[in-house]
C-alpha cells in the first residue's frame, strides 16, 4: 500500500462539507481527519458503529472515498467499513461495504465503479461507518479521510439545476 494518493483526474471536495463524528477521544478529534498529517488520527470513544458524517449544501457527486489506516494502530485499525449515502440520516442507504486488510496505506473506494451506469452517486449526506476493528478492538483510528469528485461533475453542477423561479430555487439546496 502506498502512502501517496493518485487523484490526477479528480478534485478533493471535503472542504465543501460540514463534518461530524459519532464520538471522539479528547485530543483526537474530527479536525485530525482533515489535517493532511498521516501521523495524526481521529479516535472514536464510544459504542460502534463509529461514524463520520459529511453533509453537503447541494447534492454532490462523490466519485471516490479514500481513507488512510496504519497497521501500527493494531486493534484500532478498521476491519469492516460501510459507505452510506442519502439526503439525510433517515434515508441513508449502503453504497458499498468492504473488509479492509490490516496494512498501512490508503484505501480507495471508487463509488462510480459500483453505481448503476458507472456514474458517481449524488448525495447530500455521505457517511463512513466503521462497523468493526481488527483483533476485536472497541474504538477505531482513521488517520485521514478524503472525498473526491470528477472535475466535470463540479463544472456542470449548476447546469443540473435548471430552476429560474425563486420559489423553486429556495428548495434546491439544504440550509
Short mmCIF file of C-alpha atoms in Angstrom, two decimals:
data_model
loop_
_atom_site.label_atom_id
_atom_site.label_comp_id
_atom_site.label_asym_id
_atom_site.label_seq_id
_atom_site.Cartn_x
_atom_site.Cartn_y
_atom_site.Cartn_z
CA UNK A 1 0.00 0.00 0.00
CA UNK A 2 1.17 3.46 -0.80
CA UNK A 3 1.43 6.50 1.41
CA UNK A 4 0.78 8.55 -1.77
CA UNK A 5 -2.68 9.14 -3.20
CA UNK A 6 -3.16 9.23 -7.00
CA UNK A 7 -6.02 11.58 -7.81
CA UNK A 8 -4.83 13.17 -11.04
CA UNK A 9 -8.27 13.28 -12.69
CA UNK A 10 -10.22 14.23 -9.55
CA UNK A 11 -10.59 17.13 -7.15
CA UNK A 12 -10.84 16.86 -3.34
CA UNK A 13 -14.19 18.25 -2.18
CA UNK A 14 -14.10 17.61 1.57
CA UNK A 15 -13.93 21.31 2.37
CA UNK A 16 -17.42 21.72 0.85
CA UNK A 17 -18.96 19.51 3.53
CA UNK A 18 -19.95 20.05 7.14
CA UNK A 19 -18.29 17.22 9.09
CA UNK A 20 -19.36 15.46 12.29
CA UNK A 21 -18.40 12.25 14.10
CA UNK A 22 -20.30 9.90 16.40
CA UNK A 23 -17.70 10.34 19.16
CA UNK A 24 -14.09 11.42 19.68
CA UNK A 25 -11.47 10.84 22.35
CA UNK A 26 -10.07 14.06 23.83
CA UNK A 27 -7.08 15.22 21.79
CA UNK A 28 -8.03 13.03 18.80
CA UNK A 29 -10.97 14.90 17.32
CA UNK A 30 -12.51 15.34 13.91
CA UNK A 31 -10.06 18.06 12.85
CA UNK A 32 -7.27 15.45 12.70
CA UNK A 33 -9.08 13.63 9.87
CA UNK A 34 -8.51 16.67 7.66
CA UNK A 35 -5.08 17.99 8.73
CA UNK A 36 -3.09 16.22 5.93
CA UNK A 37 -0.80 14.62 8.52
CA UNK A 38 -0.58 10.81 8.34
CA UNK A 39 0.83 10.70 11.88
CA UNK A 40 -2.34 12.08 13.49
CA UNK A 41 -5.71 10.35 13.73
CA UNK A 42 -9.32 10.64 14.79
CA UNK A 43 -10.10 8.18 17.57
CA UNK A 44 -13.65 7.20 18.40
CA UNK A 45 -14.72 6.96 22.03
CA UNK A 46 -17.98 5.08 22.36
CA UNK A 47 -20.04 2.15 21.12
CA UNK A 48 -19.88 1.08 17.49
CA UNK A 49 -20.65 1.73 14.79
CA UNK A 50 -18.22 4.64 14.67
CA UNK A 51 -19.34 7.11 12.01
CA UNK A 52 -18.08 10.16 10.18
CA UNK A 53 -20.83 12.25 8.56
CA UNK A 54 -20.19 14.62 5.68
CA UNK A 55 -23.14 16.86 4.79
CA UNK A 56 -23.21 18.97 1.64
CA UNK A 57 -25.23 22.09 0.92
CA UNK A 58 -26.06 20.80 -2.58
CA UNK A 59 -26.49 17.31 -3.91
CA UNK A 60 -22.89 16.39 -4.73
CA UNK A 61 -21.32 13.69 -6.90
CA UNK A 62 -18.89 11.54 -4.92
CA UNK A 63 -16.58 9.55 -7.15
CA UNK A 64 -14.13 8.27 -4.56
CA UNK A 65 -13.79 8.00 -0.80
CA UNK A 66 -10.22 7.49 0.42
CA UNK A 67 -9.05 6.91 3.96
CA UNK A 68 -5.66 6.15 5.44
CA UNK A 69 -5.10 3.46 8.03
CA UNK A 70 -1.96 2.20 9.75
CA UNK A 71 -1.42 -1.38 10.93
CA UNK A 72 0.56 0.01 13.89
CA UNK A 73 -2.83 1.01 15.30
CA UNK A 74 -3.42 -2.74 15.89
CA UNK A 75 -6.89 -3.29 17.39
CA UNK A 76 -7.88 0.28 16.47
CA UNK A 77 -7.45 -0.48 12.73
CA UNK A 78 -10.79 -0.60 10.86
CA UNK A 79 -11.83 -4.02 9.56
CA UNK A 80 -15.42 -3.75 8.30
CA UNK A 81 -16.34 -0.41 6.71
CA UNK A 82 -19.61 0.77 5.17
CA UNK A 83 -20.11 3.81 2.92
CA UNK A 84 -23.67 5.15 3.04
CA UNK A 85 -25.36 7.96 1.17
CA UNK A 86 -28.67 9.79 1.03
CA UNK A 87 -30.39 13.10 1.56
CA UNK A 88 -30.47 12.89 5.38
CA UNK A 89 -29.86 10.48 8.28
CA UNK A 90 -33.30 8.87 7.91
CA UNK A 91 -32.85 7.67 4.30
CA UNK A 92 -29.20 6.59 4.22
CA UNK A 93 -28.57 3.57 2.01
CA UNK A 94 -25.44 1.47 1.93
CA UNK A 95 -23.49 2.27 -1.24
CA UNK A 96 -20.58 -0.05 -0.56
CA UNK A 97 -19.11 -2.18 2.20
CA UNK A 98 -15.76 -3.88 2.46
CA UNK A 99 -13.41 -5.73 4.74
CA UNK A 100 -10.09 -3.86 4.97
CA UNK A 101 -6.85 -5.77 5.30
CA UNK A 102 -4.59 -4.92 8.20
CA UNK A 103 -1.93 -2.91 6.40
CA UNK A 104 -0.64 0.63 6.13
CA UNK A 105 -1.80 2.82 3.26
CA UNK A 106 -4.74 4.41 1.51
CA UNK A 107 -7.99 2.54 0.99
CA UNK A 108 -9.60 3.95 -2.17
CA UNK A 109 -13.28 3.23 -2.75
CA UNK A 110 -14.36 4.18 -6.27
CA UNK A 111 -18.11 4.71 -5.99
CA UNK A 112 -18.52 5.26 -9.74
CA UNK A 113 -17.48 1.64 -10.32
CA UNK A 114 -20.24 0.24 -8.14
CA UNK A 115 -23.14 2.52 -9.07
CA UNK A 116 -25.57 1.96 -11.91
CA UNK A 117 -24.31 3.24 -15.22
CA UNK A 118 -20.85 3.94 -13.85
CA UNK A 119 -21.88 7.40 -12.62
CA UNK A 120 -20.90 8.58 -9.16
CA UNK A 121 -23.77 8.75 -6.66
CA UNK A 122 -25.11 12.23 -5.89
CA UNK A 123 -25.82 12.79 -2.21
CA UNK A 124 -26.49 15.48 0.35
CA UNK A 125 -25.15 13.26 3.13
CA UNK A 126 -22.29 10.77 2.96
CA UNK A 127 -21.38 8.57 5.92
CA UNK A 128 -18.35 6.40 6.59
CA UNK A 129 -19.21 3.80 9.23
CA UNK A 130 -16.58 1.61 10.88
CA UNK A 131 -18.57 -1.47 11.88
CA UNK A 132 -15.71 -3.49 13.41
CA UNK A 133 -11.96 -3.38 14.00
CA UNK A 134 -9.13 -5.87 13.70
CA UNK A 135 -8.47 -8.06 16.76
CA UNK A 136 -11.92 -7.22 18.17
CA UNK A 137 -10.94 -3.64 19.02
CA UNK A 138 -13.59 -1.38 20.54
CA UNK A 139 -12.63 2.10 19.29
CA UNK A 140 -11.13 3.00 15.93
CA UNK A 141 -8.42 5.16 14.38
CA UNK A 142 -8.75 6.79 10.95
CA UNK A 143 -5.72 8.87 10.01
CA UNK A 144 -7.07 10.82 7.04
CA UNK A 145 -10.33 10.92 5.09
CA UNK A 146 -10.67 12.46 1.63
CA UNK A 147 -13.64 12.86 -0.71
CA UNK A 148 -13.22 13.23 -4.45
CA UNK A 149 -15.37 14.22 -7.39
CA UNK A 150 -14.59 14.41 -11.07
CA UNK A 151 -13.74 17.83 -12.40
CA UNK A 152 -16.60 17.56 -14.91
CA UNK A 153 -19.14 16.97 -12.11
CA UNK A 154 -18.13 20.18 -10.40
CA UNK A 155 -18.22 22.23 -13.58
CA UNK A 156 -21.71 21.07 -14.53
CA UNK A 157 -23.26 21.17 -11.06
CA UNK A 158 -25.12 24.45 -11.62
CA UNK A 159 -26.27 23.32 -15.06
CA UNK A 160 -28.07 20.35 -13.49
CA UNK A 161 -30.42 22.66 -11.57
CA UNK A 162 -32.41 24.42 -14.30
CA UNK A 163 -34.63 26.36 -11.89
CA UNK A 164 -35.10 30.06 -12.53
CA UNK A 165 -38.11 30.87 -10.35
CA UNK A 166 -37.24 31.95 -6.81
CA UNK A 167 -39.89 29.56 -5.43
CA UNK A 168 -38.03 26.59 -6.98
CA UNK A 169 -34.52 27.80 -6.23
CA UNK A 170 -35.19 28.02 -2.50
CA UNK A 171 -35.64 24.22 -2.35
CA UNK A 172 -32.60 23.27 -4.48
CA UNK A 173 -30.14 23.29 -1.54
CA UNK A 174 -30.09 22.31 2.10
CA UNK A 175 -29.65 25.16 4.54
#
